[in-house]
Coordinates of C-alpha atoms in Angstrom, one line a residue:
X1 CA 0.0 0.0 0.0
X2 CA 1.5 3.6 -0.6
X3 CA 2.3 5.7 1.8
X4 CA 0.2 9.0 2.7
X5 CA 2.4 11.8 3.4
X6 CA 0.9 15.1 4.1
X7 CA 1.2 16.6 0.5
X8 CA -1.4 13.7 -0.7
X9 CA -3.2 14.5 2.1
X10 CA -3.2 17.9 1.7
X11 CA -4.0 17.3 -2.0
X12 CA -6.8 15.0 -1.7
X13 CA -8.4 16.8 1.0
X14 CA -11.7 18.6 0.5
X15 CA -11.3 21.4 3.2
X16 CA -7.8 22.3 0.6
X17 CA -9.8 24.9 -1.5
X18 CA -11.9 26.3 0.7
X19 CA -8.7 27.0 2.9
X20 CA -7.1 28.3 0.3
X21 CA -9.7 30.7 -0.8
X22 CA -9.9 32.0 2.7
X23 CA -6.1 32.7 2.6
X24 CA -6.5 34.5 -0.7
X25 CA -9.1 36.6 0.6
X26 CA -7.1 37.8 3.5
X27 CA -3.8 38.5 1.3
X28 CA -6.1 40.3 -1.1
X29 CA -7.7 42.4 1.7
X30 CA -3.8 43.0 2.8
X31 CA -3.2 43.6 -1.2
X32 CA -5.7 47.3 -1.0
X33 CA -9.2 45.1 -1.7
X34 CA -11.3 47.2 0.6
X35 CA -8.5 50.5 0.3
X36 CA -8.1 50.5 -4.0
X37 CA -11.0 48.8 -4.3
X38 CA -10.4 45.0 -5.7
X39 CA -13.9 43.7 -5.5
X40 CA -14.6 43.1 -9.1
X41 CA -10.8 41.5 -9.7
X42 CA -11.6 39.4 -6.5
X43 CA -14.6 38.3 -7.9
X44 CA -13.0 37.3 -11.8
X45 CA -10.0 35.8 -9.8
X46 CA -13.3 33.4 -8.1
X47 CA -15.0 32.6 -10.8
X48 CA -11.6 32.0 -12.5
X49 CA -10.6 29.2 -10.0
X50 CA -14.1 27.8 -9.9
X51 CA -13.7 27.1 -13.6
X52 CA -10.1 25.8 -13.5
X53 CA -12.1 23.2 -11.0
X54 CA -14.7 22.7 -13.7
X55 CA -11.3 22.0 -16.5
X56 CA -9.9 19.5 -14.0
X57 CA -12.9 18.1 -13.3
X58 CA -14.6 17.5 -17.1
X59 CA -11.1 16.4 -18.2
X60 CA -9.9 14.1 -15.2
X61 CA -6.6 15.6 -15.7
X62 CA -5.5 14.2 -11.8
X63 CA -6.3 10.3 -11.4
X64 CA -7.4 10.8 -7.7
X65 CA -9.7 13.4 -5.8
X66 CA -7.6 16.3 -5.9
X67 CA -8.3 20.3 -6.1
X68 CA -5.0 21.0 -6.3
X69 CA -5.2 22.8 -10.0
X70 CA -7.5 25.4 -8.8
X71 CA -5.9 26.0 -5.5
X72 CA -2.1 25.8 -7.1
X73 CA -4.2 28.5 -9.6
X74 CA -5.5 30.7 -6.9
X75 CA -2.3 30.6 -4.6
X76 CA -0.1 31.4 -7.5
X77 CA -2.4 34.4 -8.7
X78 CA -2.5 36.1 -5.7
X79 CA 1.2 35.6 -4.9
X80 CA 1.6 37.9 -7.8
X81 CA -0.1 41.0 -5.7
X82 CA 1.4 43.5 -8.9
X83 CA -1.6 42.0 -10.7
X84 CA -4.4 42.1 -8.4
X85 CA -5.1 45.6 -9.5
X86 CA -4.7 45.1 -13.1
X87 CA -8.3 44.7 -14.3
X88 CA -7.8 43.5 -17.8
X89 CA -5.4 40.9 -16.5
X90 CA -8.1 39.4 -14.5
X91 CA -10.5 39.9 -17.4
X92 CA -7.8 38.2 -20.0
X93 CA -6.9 35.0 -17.9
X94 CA -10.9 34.7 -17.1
X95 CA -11.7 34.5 -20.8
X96 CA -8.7 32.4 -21.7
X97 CA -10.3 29.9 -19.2
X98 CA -12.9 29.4 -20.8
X99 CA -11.5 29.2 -24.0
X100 CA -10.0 26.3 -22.4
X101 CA -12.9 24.7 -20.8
X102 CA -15.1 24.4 -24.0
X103 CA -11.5 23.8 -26.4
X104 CA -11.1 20.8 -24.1
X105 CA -14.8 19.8 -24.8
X106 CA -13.6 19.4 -29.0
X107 CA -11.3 16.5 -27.8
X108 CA -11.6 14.2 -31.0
X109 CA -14.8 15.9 -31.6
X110 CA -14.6 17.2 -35.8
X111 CA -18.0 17.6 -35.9
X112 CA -18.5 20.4 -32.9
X113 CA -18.4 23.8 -34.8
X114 CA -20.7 25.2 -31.9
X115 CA -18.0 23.9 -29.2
X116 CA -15.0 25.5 -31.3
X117 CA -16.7 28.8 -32.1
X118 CA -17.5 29.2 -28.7
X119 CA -14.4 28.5 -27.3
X120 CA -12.3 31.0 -30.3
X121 CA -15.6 33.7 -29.2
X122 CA -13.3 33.9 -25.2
X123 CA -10.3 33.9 -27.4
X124 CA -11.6 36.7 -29.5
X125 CA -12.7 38.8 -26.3
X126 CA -9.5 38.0 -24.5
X127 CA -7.9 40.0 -27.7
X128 CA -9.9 42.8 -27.3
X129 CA -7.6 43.7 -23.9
X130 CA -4.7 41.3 -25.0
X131 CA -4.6 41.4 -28.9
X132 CA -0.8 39.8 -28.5
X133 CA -2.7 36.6 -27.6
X134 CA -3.6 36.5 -31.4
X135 CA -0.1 35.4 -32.0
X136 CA -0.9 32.7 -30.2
X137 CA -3.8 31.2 -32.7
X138 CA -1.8 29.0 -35.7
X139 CA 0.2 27.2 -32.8
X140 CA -3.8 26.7 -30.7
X141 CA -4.7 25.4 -34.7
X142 CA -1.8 22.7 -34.6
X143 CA -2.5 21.7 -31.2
X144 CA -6.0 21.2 -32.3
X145 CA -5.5 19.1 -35.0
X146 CA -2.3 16.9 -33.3
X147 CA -3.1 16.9 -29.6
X148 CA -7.1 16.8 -29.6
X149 CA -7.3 15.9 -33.1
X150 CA -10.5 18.0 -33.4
X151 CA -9.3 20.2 -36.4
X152 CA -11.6 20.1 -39.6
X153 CA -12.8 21.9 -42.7
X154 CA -15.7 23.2 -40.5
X155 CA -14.4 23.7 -37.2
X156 CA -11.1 26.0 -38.7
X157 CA -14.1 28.0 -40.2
X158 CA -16.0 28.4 -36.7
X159 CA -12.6 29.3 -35.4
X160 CA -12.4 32.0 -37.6
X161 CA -15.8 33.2 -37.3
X162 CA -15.2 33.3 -33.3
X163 CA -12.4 35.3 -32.9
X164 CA -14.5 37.7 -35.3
X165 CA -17.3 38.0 -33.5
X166 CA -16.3 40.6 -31.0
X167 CA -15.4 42.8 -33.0
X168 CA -18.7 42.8 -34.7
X169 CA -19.9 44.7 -31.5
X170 CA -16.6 46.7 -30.6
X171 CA -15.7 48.2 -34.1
X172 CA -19.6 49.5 -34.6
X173 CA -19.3 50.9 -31.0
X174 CA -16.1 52.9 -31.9
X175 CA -17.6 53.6 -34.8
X176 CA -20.5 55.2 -33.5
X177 CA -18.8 57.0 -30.7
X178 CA -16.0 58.4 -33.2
X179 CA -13.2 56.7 -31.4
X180 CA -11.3 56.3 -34.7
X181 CA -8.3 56.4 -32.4
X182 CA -9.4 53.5 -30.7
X183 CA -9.4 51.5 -33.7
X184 CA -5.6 52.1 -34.9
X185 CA -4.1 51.8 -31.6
X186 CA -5.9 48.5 -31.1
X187 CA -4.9 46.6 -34.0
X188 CA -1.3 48.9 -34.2
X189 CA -0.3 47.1 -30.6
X190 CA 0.1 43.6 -32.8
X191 CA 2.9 45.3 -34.3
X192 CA 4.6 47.2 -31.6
X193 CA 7.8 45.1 -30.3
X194 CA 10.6 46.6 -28.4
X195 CA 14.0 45.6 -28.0
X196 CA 14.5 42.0 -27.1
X197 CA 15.4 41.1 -23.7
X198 CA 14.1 44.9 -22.3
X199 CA 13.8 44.1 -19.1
X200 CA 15.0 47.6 -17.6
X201 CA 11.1 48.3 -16.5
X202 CA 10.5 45.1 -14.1
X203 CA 11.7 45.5 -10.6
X204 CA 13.3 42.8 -8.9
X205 CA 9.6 41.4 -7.6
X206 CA 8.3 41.2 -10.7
X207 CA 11.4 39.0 -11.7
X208 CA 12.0 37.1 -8.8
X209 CA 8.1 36.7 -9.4
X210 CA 8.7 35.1 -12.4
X211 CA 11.8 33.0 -11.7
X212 CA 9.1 31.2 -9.1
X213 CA 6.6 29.9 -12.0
X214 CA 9.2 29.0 -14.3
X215 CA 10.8 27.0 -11.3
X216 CA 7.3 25.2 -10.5
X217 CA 6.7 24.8 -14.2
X218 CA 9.9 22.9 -15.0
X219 CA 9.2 20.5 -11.6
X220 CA 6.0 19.6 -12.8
X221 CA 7.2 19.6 -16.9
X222 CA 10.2 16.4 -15.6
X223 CA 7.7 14.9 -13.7
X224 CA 5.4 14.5 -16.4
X225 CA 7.5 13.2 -18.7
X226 CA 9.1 10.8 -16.7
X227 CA 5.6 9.7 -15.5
X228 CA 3.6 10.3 -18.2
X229 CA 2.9 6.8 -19.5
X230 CA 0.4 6.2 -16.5
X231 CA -2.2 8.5 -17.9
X232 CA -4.9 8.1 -20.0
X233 CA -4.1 9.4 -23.6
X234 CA -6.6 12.0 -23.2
X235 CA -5.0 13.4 -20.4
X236 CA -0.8 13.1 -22.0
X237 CA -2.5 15.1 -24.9
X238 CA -4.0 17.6 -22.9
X239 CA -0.9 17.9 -20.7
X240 CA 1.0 17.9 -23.9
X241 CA -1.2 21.1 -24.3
X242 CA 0.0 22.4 -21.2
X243 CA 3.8 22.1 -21.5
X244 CA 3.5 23.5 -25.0
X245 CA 2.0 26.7 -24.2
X246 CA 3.9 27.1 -20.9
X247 CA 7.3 26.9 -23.3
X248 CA 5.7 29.5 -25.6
X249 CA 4.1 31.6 -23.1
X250 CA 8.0 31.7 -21.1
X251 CA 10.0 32.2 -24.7
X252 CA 7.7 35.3 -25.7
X253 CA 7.7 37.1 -21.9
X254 CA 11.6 36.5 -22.0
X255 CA 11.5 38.4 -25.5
X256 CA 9.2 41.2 -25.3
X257 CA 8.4 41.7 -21.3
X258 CA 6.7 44.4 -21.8
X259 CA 3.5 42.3 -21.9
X260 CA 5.1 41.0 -18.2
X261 CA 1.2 41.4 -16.1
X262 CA -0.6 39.3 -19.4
X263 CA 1.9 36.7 -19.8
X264 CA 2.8 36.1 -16.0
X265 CA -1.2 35.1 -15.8
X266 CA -1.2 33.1 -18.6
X267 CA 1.5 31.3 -17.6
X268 CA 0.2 30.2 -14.0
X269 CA -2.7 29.2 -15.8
X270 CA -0.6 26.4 -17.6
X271 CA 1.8 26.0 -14.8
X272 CA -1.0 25.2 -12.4
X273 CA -2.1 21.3 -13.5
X274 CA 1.8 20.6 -14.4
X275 CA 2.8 20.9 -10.4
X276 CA -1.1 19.7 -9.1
X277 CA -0.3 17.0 -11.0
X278 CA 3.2 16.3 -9.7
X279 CA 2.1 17.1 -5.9
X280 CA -1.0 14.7 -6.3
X281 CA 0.7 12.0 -7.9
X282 CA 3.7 11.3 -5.9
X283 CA 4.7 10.4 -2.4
X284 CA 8.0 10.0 -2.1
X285 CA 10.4 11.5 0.6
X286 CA 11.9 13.9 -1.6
X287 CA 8.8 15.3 -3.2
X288 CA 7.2 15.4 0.1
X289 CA 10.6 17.7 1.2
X290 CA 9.7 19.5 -2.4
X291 CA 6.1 20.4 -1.4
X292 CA 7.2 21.9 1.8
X293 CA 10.0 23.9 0.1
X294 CA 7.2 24.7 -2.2
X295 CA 5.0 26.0 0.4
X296 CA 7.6 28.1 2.2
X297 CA 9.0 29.8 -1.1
X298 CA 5.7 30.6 -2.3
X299 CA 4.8 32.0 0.9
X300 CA 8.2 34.3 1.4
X301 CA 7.4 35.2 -2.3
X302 CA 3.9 36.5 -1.3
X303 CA 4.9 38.1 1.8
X304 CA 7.7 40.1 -0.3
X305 CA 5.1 41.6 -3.1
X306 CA 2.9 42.3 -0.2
X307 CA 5.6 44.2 1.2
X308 CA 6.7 45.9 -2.0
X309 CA 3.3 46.7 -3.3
X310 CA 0.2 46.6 -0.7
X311 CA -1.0 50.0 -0.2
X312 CA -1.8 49.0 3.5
X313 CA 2.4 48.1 4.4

Protein backbone atom coordinates (compact mmCIF):
# COMPACT_ATOMS: atom_id res chain seq x y z
CA UNK A 1 0.00 0.00 0.00
CA UNK A 2 1.49 3.59 -0.59
CA UNK A 3 2.28 5.71 1.85
CA UNK A 4 0.20 8.99 2.73
CA UNK A 5 2.37 11.81 3.36
CA UNK A 6 0.92 15.07 4.12
CA UNK A 7 1.22 16.58 0.55
CA UNK A 8 -1.35 13.65 -0.69
CA UNK A 9 -3.19 14.53 2.08
CA UNK A 10 -3.23 17.94 1.69
CA UNK A 11 -4.01 17.27 -1.96
CA UNK A 12 -6.83 14.98 -1.74
CA UNK A 13 -8.44 16.82 0.98
CA UNK A 14 -11.75 18.58 0.51
CA UNK A 15 -11.27 21.36 3.16
CA UNK A 16 -7.82 22.28 0.56
CA UNK A 17 -9.78 24.89 -1.46
CA UNK A 18 -11.90 26.25 0.70
CA UNK A 19 -8.69 27.01 2.91
CA UNK A 20 -7.13 28.32 0.30
CA UNK A 21 -9.74 30.73 -0.78
CA UNK A 22 -9.85 32.02 2.69
CA UNK A 23 -6.12 32.66 2.61
CA UNK A 24 -6.51 34.52 -0.67
CA UNK A 25 -9.14 36.61 0.58
CA UNK A 26 -7.10 37.81 3.50
CA UNK A 27 -3.78 38.51 1.29
CA UNK A 28 -6.14 40.31 -1.10
CA UNK A 29 -7.74 42.42 1.73
CA UNK A 30 -3.81 43.01 2.83
CA UNK A 31 -3.19 43.56 -1.21
CA UNK A 32 -5.66 47.25 -0.96
CA UNK A 33 -9.21 45.12 -1.67
CA UNK A 34 -11.27 47.21 0.62
CA UNK A 35 -8.45 50.48 0.34
CA UNK A 36 -8.12 50.47 -4.02
CA UNK A 37 -11.04 48.77 -4.32
CA UNK A 38 -10.41 45.00 -5.71
CA UNK A 39 -13.85 43.75 -5.47
CA UNK A 40 -14.61 43.10 -9.10
CA UNK A 41 -10.82 41.53 -9.75
CA UNK A 42 -11.64 39.36 -6.47
CA UNK A 43 -14.63 38.26 -7.90
CA UNK A 44 -12.98 37.32 -11.80
CA UNK A 45 -9.99 35.75 -9.79
CA UNK A 46 -13.26 33.43 -8.15
CA UNK A 47 -15.04 32.59 -10.82
CA UNK A 48 -11.61 32.04 -12.46
CA UNK A 49 -10.61 29.19 -10.04
CA UNK A 50 -14.05 27.77 -9.90
CA UNK A 51 -13.75 27.08 -13.60
CA UNK A 52 -10.07 25.79 -13.48
CA UNK A 53 -12.13 23.18 -10.99
CA UNK A 54 -14.66 22.69 -13.68
CA UNK A 55 -11.34 22.01 -16.48
CA UNK A 56 -9.94 19.50 -14.01
CA UNK A 57 -12.86 18.15 -13.30
CA UNK A 58 -14.62 17.54 -17.13
CA UNK A 59 -11.11 16.44 -18.19
CA UNK A 60 -9.90 14.14 -15.21
CA UNK A 61 -6.58 15.63 -15.71
CA UNK A 62 -5.47 14.22 -11.79
CA UNK A 63 -6.28 10.34 -11.43
CA UNK A 64 -7.38 10.78 -7.73
CA UNK A 65 -9.66 13.39 -5.77
CA UNK A 66 -7.60 16.33 -5.89
CA UNK A 67 -8.32 20.30 -6.07
CA UNK A 68 -5.03 21.01 -6.27
CA UNK A 69 -5.25 22.81 -10.04
CA UNK A 70 -7.53 25.42 -8.78
CA UNK A 71 -5.89 26.03 -5.50
CA UNK A 72 -2.11 25.79 -7.07
CA UNK A 73 -4.15 28.50 -9.58
CA UNK A 74 -5.48 30.66 -6.87
CA UNK A 75 -2.29 30.57 -4.57
CA UNK A 76 -0.09 31.41 -7.50
CA UNK A 77 -2.43 34.44 -8.68
CA UNK A 78 -2.49 36.06 -5.67
CA UNK A 79 1.22 35.60 -4.85
CA UNK A 80 1.58 37.89 -7.79
CA UNK A 81 -0.10 41.00 -5.70
CA UNK A 82 1.42 43.46 -8.92
CA UNK A 83 -1.56 42.04 -10.72
CA UNK A 84 -4.37 42.12 -8.41
CA UNK A 85 -5.06 45.56 -9.50
CA UNK A 86 -4.71 45.08 -13.12
CA UNK A 87 -8.25 44.71 -14.32
CA UNK A 88 -7.75 43.55 -17.85
CA UNK A 89 -5.43 40.91 -16.47
CA UNK A 90 -8.11 39.39 -14.54
CA UNK A 91 -10.51 39.88 -17.39
CA UNK A 92 -7.85 38.24 -20.01
CA UNK A 93 -6.93 34.96 -17.85
CA UNK A 94 -10.91 34.70 -17.14
CA UNK A 95 -11.66 34.51 -20.79
CA UNK A 96 -8.68 32.41 -21.68
CA UNK A 97 -10.31 29.89 -19.17
CA UNK A 98 -12.93 29.39 -20.78
CA UNK A 99 -11.47 29.21 -24.05
CA UNK A 100 -9.97 26.28 -22.41
CA UNK A 101 -12.91 24.74 -20.82
CA UNK A 102 -15.05 24.41 -24.03
CA UNK A 103 -11.45 23.83 -26.40
CA UNK A 104 -11.07 20.79 -24.12
CA UNK A 105 -14.79 19.80 -24.79
CA UNK A 106 -13.64 19.43 -29.04
CA UNK A 107 -11.25 16.48 -27.80
CA UNK A 108 -11.61 14.18 -30.99
CA UNK A 109 -14.84 15.86 -31.65
CA UNK A 110 -14.58 17.23 -35.84
CA UNK A 111 -18.04 17.62 -35.94
CA UNK A 112 -18.48 20.38 -32.87
CA UNK A 113 -18.39 23.78 -34.82
CA UNK A 114 -20.70 25.18 -31.89
CA UNK A 115 -18.00 23.88 -29.17
CA UNK A 116 -15.05 25.46 -31.34
CA UNK A 117 -16.74 28.76 -32.07
CA UNK A 118 -17.47 29.19 -28.70
CA UNK A 119 -14.39 28.51 -27.33
CA UNK A 120 -12.30 30.97 -30.31
CA UNK A 121 -15.57 33.72 -29.21
CA UNK A 122 -13.33 33.94 -25.17
CA UNK A 123 -10.27 33.88 -27.45
CA UNK A 124 -11.61 36.71 -29.49
CA UNK A 125 -12.74 38.81 -26.29
CA UNK A 126 -9.54 38.00 -24.50
CA UNK A 127 -7.89 39.96 -27.66
CA UNK A 128 -9.87 42.81 -27.31
CA UNK A 129 -7.65 43.73 -23.87
CA UNK A 130 -4.74 41.31 -25.04
CA UNK A 131 -4.62 41.44 -28.92
CA UNK A 132 -0.80 39.78 -28.53
CA UNK A 133 -2.68 36.62 -27.58
CA UNK A 134 -3.64 36.55 -31.38
CA UNK A 135 -0.06 35.35 -32.03
CA UNK A 136 -0.94 32.70 -30.22
CA UNK A 137 -3.79 31.19 -32.72
CA UNK A 138 -1.76 29.04 -35.67
CA UNK A 139 0.19 27.21 -32.84
CA UNK A 140 -3.83 26.72 -30.73
CA UNK A 141 -4.69 25.39 -34.66
CA UNK A 142 -1.77 22.68 -34.64
CA UNK A 143 -2.54 21.70 -31.18
CA UNK A 144 -6.02 21.21 -32.29
CA UNK A 145 -5.48 19.09 -35.02
CA UNK A 146 -2.32 16.88 -33.29
CA UNK A 147 -3.06 16.92 -29.63
CA UNK A 148 -7.06 16.75 -29.59
CA UNK A 149 -7.34 15.88 -33.11
CA UNK A 150 -10.49 18.02 -33.41
CA UNK A 151 -9.29 20.23 -36.39
CA UNK A 152 -11.59 20.09 -39.57
CA UNK A 153 -12.83 21.87 -42.72
CA UNK A 154 -15.70 23.24 -40.52
CA UNK A 155 -14.40 23.75 -37.19
CA UNK A 156 -11.07 25.96 -38.68
CA UNK A 157 -14.11 28.05 -40.23
CA UNK A 158 -16.02 28.42 -36.65
CA UNK A 159 -12.57 29.28 -35.40
CA UNK A 160 -12.42 31.98 -37.63
CA UNK A 161 -15.78 33.23 -37.26
CA UNK A 162 -15.19 33.35 -33.28
CA UNK A 163 -12.39 35.35 -32.87
CA UNK A 164 -14.46 37.74 -35.30
CA UNK A 165 -17.29 37.96 -33.47
CA UNK A 166 -16.26 40.60 -31.00
CA UNK A 167 -15.38 42.81 -33.02
CA UNK A 168 -18.68 42.79 -34.73
CA UNK A 169 -19.93 44.68 -31.50
CA UNK A 170 -16.63 46.71 -30.58
CA UNK A 171 -15.71 48.17 -34.10
CA UNK A 172 -19.64 49.50 -34.55
CA UNK A 173 -19.34 50.86 -30.99
CA UNK A 174 -16.08 52.86 -31.87
CA UNK A 175 -17.60 53.59 -34.84
CA UNK A 176 -20.49 55.21 -33.55
CA UNK A 177 -18.80 56.97 -30.69
CA UNK A 178 -16.04 58.42 -33.19
CA UNK A 179 -13.22 56.73 -31.39
CA UNK A 180 -11.29 56.34 -34.68
CA UNK A 181 -8.28 56.38 -32.39
CA UNK A 182 -9.40 53.54 -30.65
CA UNK A 183 -9.44 51.54 -33.75
CA UNK A 184 -5.63 52.10 -34.94
CA UNK A 185 -4.10 51.84 -31.63
CA UNK A 186 -5.89 48.49 -31.08
CA UNK A 187 -4.93 46.55 -34.02
CA UNK A 188 -1.27 48.87 -34.23
CA UNK A 189 -0.28 47.14 -30.56
CA UNK A 190 0.10 43.58 -32.78
CA UNK A 191 2.88 45.28 -34.33
CA UNK A 192 4.57 47.23 -31.59
CA UNK A 193 7.83 45.08 -30.32
CA UNK A 194 10.55 46.58 -28.42
CA UNK A 195 13.97 45.62 -28.01
CA UNK A 196 14.52 42.01 -27.07
CA UNK A 197 15.38 41.07 -23.66
CA UNK A 198 14.13 44.90 -22.31
CA UNK A 199 13.84 44.09 -19.12
CA UNK A 200 15.03 47.60 -17.56
CA UNK A 201 11.13 48.27 -16.50
CA UNK A 202 10.54 45.14 -14.11
CA UNK A 203 11.71 45.45 -10.60
CA UNK A 204 13.27 42.80 -8.88
CA UNK A 205 9.62 41.39 -7.59
CA UNK A 206 8.33 41.20 -10.67
CA UNK A 207 11.36 39.02 -11.73
CA UNK A 208 11.99 37.13 -8.82
CA UNK A 209 8.09 36.74 -9.36
CA UNK A 210 8.71 35.07 -12.42
CA UNK A 211 11.77 33.01 -11.68
CA UNK A 212 9.08 31.25 -9.09
CA UNK A 213 6.58 29.88 -12.01
CA UNK A 214 9.18 29.05 -14.31
CA UNK A 215 10.80 26.97 -11.34
CA UNK A 216 7.32 25.17 -10.47
CA UNK A 217 6.69 24.77 -14.22
CA UNK A 218 9.92 22.88 -15.04
CA UNK A 219 9.24 20.51 -11.65
CA UNK A 220 5.97 19.56 -12.78
CA UNK A 221 7.22 19.63 -16.86
CA UNK A 222 10.19 16.41 -15.65
CA UNK A 223 7.67 14.89 -13.67
CA UNK A 224 5.35 14.52 -16.41
CA UNK A 225 7.45 13.23 -18.68
CA UNK A 226 9.11 10.80 -16.67
CA UNK A 227 5.62 9.65 -15.52
CA UNK A 228 3.59 10.27 -18.23
CA UNK A 229 2.85 6.76 -19.47
CA UNK A 230 0.45 6.18 -16.54
CA UNK A 231 -2.23 8.45 -17.90
CA UNK A 232 -4.87 8.11 -20.02
CA UNK A 233 -4.12 9.37 -23.59
CA UNK A 234 -6.58 11.98 -23.22
CA UNK A 235 -5.00 13.43 -20.40
CA UNK A 236 -0.78 13.13 -21.97
CA UNK A 237 -2.49 15.13 -24.90
CA UNK A 238 -4.01 17.55 -22.86
CA UNK A 239 -0.89 17.90 -20.69
CA UNK A 240 0.98 17.90 -23.95
CA UNK A 241 -1.15 21.09 -24.34
CA UNK A 242 0.00 22.36 -21.24
CA UNK A 243 3.84 22.15 -21.53
CA UNK A 244 3.53 23.51 -25.03
CA UNK A 245 1.97 26.73 -24.21
CA UNK A 246 3.92 27.07 -20.94
CA UNK A 247 7.29 26.88 -23.34
CA UNK A 248 5.74 29.49 -25.63
CA UNK A 249 4.07 31.56 -23.07
CA UNK A 250 8.02 31.69 -21.12
CA UNK A 251 9.95 32.18 -24.72
CA UNK A 252 7.66 35.32 -25.66
CA UNK A 253 7.66 37.05 -21.90
CA UNK A 254 11.60 36.53 -21.95
CA UNK A 255 11.53 38.41 -25.51
CA UNK A 256 9.21 41.25 -25.33
CA UNK A 257 8.36 41.70 -21.26
CA UNK A 258 6.75 44.38 -21.79
CA UNK A 259 3.51 42.34 -21.87
CA UNK A 260 5.12 40.98 -18.24
CA UNK A 261 1.20 41.44 -16.08
CA UNK A 262 -0.60 39.35 -19.41
CA UNK A 263 1.87 36.73 -19.76
CA UNK A 264 2.77 36.06 -16.05
CA UNK A 265 -1.20 35.12 -15.81
CA UNK A 266 -1.23 33.07 -18.62
CA UNK A 267 1.49 31.26 -17.60
CA UNK A 268 0.20 30.16 -14.03
CA UNK A 269 -2.67 29.23 -15.80
CA UNK A 270 -0.62 26.36 -17.63
CA UNK A 271 1.83 25.96 -14.81
CA UNK A 272 -0.98 25.16 -12.37
CA UNK A 273 -2.13 21.31 -13.48
CA UNK A 274 1.79 20.57 -14.42
CA UNK A 275 2.80 20.95 -10.39
CA UNK A 276 -1.09 19.65 -9.06
CA UNK A 277 -0.28 16.96 -10.97
CA UNK A 278 3.22 16.28 -9.70
CA UNK A 279 2.05 17.13 -5.87
CA UNK A 280 -0.97 14.68 -6.28
CA UNK A 281 0.68 11.96 -7.93
CA UNK A 282 3.65 11.27 -5.86
CA UNK A 283 4.70 10.39 -2.38
CA UNK A 284 7.99 9.99 -2.08
CA UNK A 285 10.39 11.50 0.56
CA UNK A 286 11.95 13.89 -1.56
CA UNK A 287 8.81 15.30 -3.21
CA UNK A 288 7.22 15.41 0.13
CA UNK A 289 10.55 17.69 1.16
CA UNK A 290 9.71 19.46 -2.38
CA UNK A 291 6.15 20.37 -1.43
CA UNK A 292 7.17 21.89 1.82
CA UNK A 293 9.95 23.91 0.10
CA UNK A 294 7.19 24.68 -2.20
CA UNK A 295 5.05 25.98 0.43
CA UNK A 296 7.64 28.07 2.19
CA UNK A 297 9.02 29.79 -1.09
CA UNK A 298 5.68 30.65 -2.32
CA UNK A 299 4.85 31.96 0.91
CA UNK A 300 8.22 34.29 1.40
CA UNK A 301 7.39 35.23 -2.30
CA UNK A 302 3.94 36.45 -1.28
CA UNK A 303 4.88 38.13 1.79
CA UNK A 304 7.73 40.11 -0.28
CA UNK A 305 5.08 41.61 -3.08
CA UNK A 306 2.87 42.27 -0.15
CA UNK A 307 5.60 44.17 1.23
CA UNK A 308 6.74 45.90 -2.01
CA UNK A 309 3.29 46.65 -3.35
CA UNK A 310 0.20 46.59 -0.74
CA UNK A 311 -1.04 50.00 -0.24
CA UNK A 312 -1.78 49.03 3.53
CA UNK A 313 2.39 48.07 4.38
Amino acid sequence: MAIKRIQNRIAESRHTLPVAIAIAAVLWYLSGLVATPLYLSFAIVLLTTFLMVEINNGNALIRVYSRLVSTSFLLMITSATFLLPNLRVMITTLCYVLFCLFLFRTYQEKRSPGRVFNAFLFLGITSIFFIQILFFVPVLWLLMTFNLMAMSHRNFWASIVGLLTPYWFTIPFWLLTEDFDAIVNHFSQIAVFQPLLHYEHLSLPHLVTFVFVVVVAVIGIIHFIRKSFLDKIRTRMLFTYFIVMTLLVVVFLLLQPQHFGFLLALLIVHVSPLIAHYLSLTNTRLTNITFFVLAILLTALTAYNLWSFSPIF
